[in-house]
Coordinates of C-alpha atoms (C1' of nucleotides) in Angstrom, one line a residue:
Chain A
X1 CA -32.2 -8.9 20.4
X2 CA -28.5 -7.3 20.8
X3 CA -26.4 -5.0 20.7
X4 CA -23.0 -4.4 19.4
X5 CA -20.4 -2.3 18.6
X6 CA -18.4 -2.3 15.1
X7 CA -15.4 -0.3 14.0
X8 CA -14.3 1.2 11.0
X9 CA -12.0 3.9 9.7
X10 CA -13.4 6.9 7.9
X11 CA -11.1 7.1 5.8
X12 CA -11.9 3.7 4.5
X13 CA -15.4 3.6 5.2
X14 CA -17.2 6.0 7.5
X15 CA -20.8 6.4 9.1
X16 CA -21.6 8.6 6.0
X17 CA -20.7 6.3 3.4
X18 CA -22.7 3.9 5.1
X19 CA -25.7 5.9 5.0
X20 CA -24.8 6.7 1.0
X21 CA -25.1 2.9 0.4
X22 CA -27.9 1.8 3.1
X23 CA -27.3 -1.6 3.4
X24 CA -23.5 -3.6 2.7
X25 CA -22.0 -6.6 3.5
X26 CA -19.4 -5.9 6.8
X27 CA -16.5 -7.7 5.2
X28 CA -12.8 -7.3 5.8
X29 CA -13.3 -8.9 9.8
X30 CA -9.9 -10.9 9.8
X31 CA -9.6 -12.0 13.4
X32 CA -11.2 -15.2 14.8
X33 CA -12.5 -13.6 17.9
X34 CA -14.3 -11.1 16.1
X35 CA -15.4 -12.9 13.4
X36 CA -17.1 -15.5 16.4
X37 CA -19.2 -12.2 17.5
X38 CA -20.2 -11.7 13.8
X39 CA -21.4 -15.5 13.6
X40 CA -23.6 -14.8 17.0
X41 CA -25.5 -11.7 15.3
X42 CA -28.8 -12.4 14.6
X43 CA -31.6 -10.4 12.0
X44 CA -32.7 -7.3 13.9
X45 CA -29.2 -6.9 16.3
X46 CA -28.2 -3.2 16.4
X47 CA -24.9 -2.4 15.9
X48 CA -23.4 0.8 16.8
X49 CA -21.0 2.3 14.2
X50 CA -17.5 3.4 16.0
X51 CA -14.9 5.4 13.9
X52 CA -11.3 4.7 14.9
X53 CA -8.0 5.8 13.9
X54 CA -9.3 9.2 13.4
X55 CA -9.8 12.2 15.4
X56 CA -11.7 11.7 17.7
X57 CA -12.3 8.1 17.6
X58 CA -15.8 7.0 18.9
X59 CA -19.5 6.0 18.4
X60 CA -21.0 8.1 15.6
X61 CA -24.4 6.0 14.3
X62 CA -26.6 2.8 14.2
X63 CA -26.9 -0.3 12.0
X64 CA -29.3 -3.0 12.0
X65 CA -28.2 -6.8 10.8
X66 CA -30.2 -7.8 7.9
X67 CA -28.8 -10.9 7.0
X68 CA -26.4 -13.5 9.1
X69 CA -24.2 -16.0 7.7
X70 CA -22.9 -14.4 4.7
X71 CA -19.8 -15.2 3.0
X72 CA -17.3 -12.8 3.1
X73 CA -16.1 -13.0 -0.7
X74 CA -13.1 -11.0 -0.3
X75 CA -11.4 -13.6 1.4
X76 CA -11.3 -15.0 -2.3
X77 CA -10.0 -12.3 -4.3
X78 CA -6.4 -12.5 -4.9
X79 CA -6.2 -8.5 -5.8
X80 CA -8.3 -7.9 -2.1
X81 CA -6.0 -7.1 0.9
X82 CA -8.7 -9.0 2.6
X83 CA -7.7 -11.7 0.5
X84 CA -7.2 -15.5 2.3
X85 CA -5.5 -17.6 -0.1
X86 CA -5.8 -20.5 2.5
X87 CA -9.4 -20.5 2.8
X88 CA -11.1 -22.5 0.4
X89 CA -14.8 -22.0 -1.2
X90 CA -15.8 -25.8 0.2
X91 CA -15.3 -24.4 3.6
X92 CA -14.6 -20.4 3.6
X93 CA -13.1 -19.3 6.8
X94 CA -14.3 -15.8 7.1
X95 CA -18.0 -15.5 7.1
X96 CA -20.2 -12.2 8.3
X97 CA -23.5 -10.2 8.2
X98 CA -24.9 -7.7 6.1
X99 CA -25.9 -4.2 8.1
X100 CA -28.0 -1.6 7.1
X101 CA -27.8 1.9 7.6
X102 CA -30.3 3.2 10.9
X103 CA -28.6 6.7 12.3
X104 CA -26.1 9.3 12.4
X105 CA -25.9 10.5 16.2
X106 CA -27.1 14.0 16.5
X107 CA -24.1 13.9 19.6
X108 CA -21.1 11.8 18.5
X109 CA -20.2 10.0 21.5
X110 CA -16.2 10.5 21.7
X111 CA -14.1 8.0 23.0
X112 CA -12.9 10.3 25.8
X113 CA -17.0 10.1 26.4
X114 CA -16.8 6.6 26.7
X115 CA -14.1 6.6 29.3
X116 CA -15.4 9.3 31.3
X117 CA -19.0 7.4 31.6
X118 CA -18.3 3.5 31.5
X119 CA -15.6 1.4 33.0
X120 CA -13.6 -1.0 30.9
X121 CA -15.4 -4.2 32.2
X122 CA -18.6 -2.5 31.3
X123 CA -18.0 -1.9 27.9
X124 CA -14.8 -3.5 25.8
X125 CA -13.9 -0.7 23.6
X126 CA -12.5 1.7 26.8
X127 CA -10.5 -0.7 27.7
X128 CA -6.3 -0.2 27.1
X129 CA -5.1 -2.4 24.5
X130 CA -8.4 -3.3 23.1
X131 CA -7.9 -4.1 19.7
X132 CA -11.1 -6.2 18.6
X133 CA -13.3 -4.5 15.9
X134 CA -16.7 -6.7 16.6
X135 CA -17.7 -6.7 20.0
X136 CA -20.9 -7.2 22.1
X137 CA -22.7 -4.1 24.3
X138 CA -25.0 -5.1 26.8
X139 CA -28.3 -4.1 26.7
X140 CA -28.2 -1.6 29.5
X141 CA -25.1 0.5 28.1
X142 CA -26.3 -0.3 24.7
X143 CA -29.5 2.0 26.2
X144 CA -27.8 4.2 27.9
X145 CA -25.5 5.0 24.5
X146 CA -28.4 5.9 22.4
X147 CA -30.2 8.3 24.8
X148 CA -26.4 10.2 24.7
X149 CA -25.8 9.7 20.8
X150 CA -29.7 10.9 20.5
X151 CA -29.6 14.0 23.0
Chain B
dG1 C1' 5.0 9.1 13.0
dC2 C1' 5.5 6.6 17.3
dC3 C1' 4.8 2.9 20.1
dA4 C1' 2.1 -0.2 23.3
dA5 C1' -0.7 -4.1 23.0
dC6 C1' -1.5 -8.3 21.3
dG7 C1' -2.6 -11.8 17.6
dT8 C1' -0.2 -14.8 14.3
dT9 C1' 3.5 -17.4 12.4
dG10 C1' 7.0 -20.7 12.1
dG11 C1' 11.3 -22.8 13.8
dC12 C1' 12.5 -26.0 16.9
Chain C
dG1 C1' 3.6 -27.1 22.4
dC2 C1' 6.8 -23.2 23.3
dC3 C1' 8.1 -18.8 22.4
dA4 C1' 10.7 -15.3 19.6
dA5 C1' 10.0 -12.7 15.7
dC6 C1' 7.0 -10.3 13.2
dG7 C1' 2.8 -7.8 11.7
dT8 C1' -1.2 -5.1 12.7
dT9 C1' -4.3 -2.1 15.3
dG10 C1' -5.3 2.1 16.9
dG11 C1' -4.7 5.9 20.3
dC12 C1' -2.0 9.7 20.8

DNA sequence: GCCAACGTTGGC
DNA sequence: GCCAACGTTGGC
């Protein structure tokens, strides 16, 4: 089993939308490096749900994978922003996982939180620049994260 | 709203 | 295959 971290904005999608629906495809992933993590994710991964471009960014729940290898079907739809008009549906280019809905922190770990306990080789998401939204958490911080998202 | 970081595109 | 221009992300 592992862990990861996702982002999302709010204001697009948030931690309590994600809870209204309990389970959704994570679609929208248009970067190769990330969309290599989201291939990796296996049934039963954990993935903790990280609001940016708000105030204050940082980790605010828990998802679980459900299902891997899922065809991201935006990448088709010409009135999508998401859309890809030069992937094909012979061989889509942008494929995902669907996530369910676990937690909402009782203790929102803030990114400032983040900097102050882990260093940026330790965990991607402090580090300057960083501008993936899938990345992996290894299982240490991963357990170290949920005893301070739980506390 | 600004801007640093950095991924992608396209001309050559 | 290089690299300048451009677009996007995301913290502040």
């Amino acid at each position: 089993m592992h862990y990861w971290l996702m982002k999302s904005e709010p204001d697009v999608f948030g931690i309590d939308d994600m809870q209204a629906v309990g389970e959704d495809v994570w679609d929208g992933v248009r970067n190769y490096q990330a969309r290599n993590f989201l291939r990796e994710m296996k049934q039963g991964d954990l993935a903790f749900f990280y609001h940016s471009s708000t105030r204050p960014p940082g980790i605010v729940g828990l998802v679980e994978v459900v299902a891997e290898d899922i065809v991201d079907d935006t990448q088709f739809d010409p009135d999508s922003p998401y859309h890809d008009p030069r992937s094909s549906p012979d061989n889509p280019r942008w494929r995902t996982v669907r996530v369910a809905y676990r937690e909402t922190f009782r203790h929102p770990i803030t990114l400032d939180a983040l900097k102050a306990t882990f260093s940026p080789d330790k965990l991607l998401v402090v580090r300057k620049g960083n501008r993936l939204s899938v990345m992996p958490v290894a299982a240490k911080v991963a357990k170290r994260l949920l005893q301070m998202g739980r506390a």
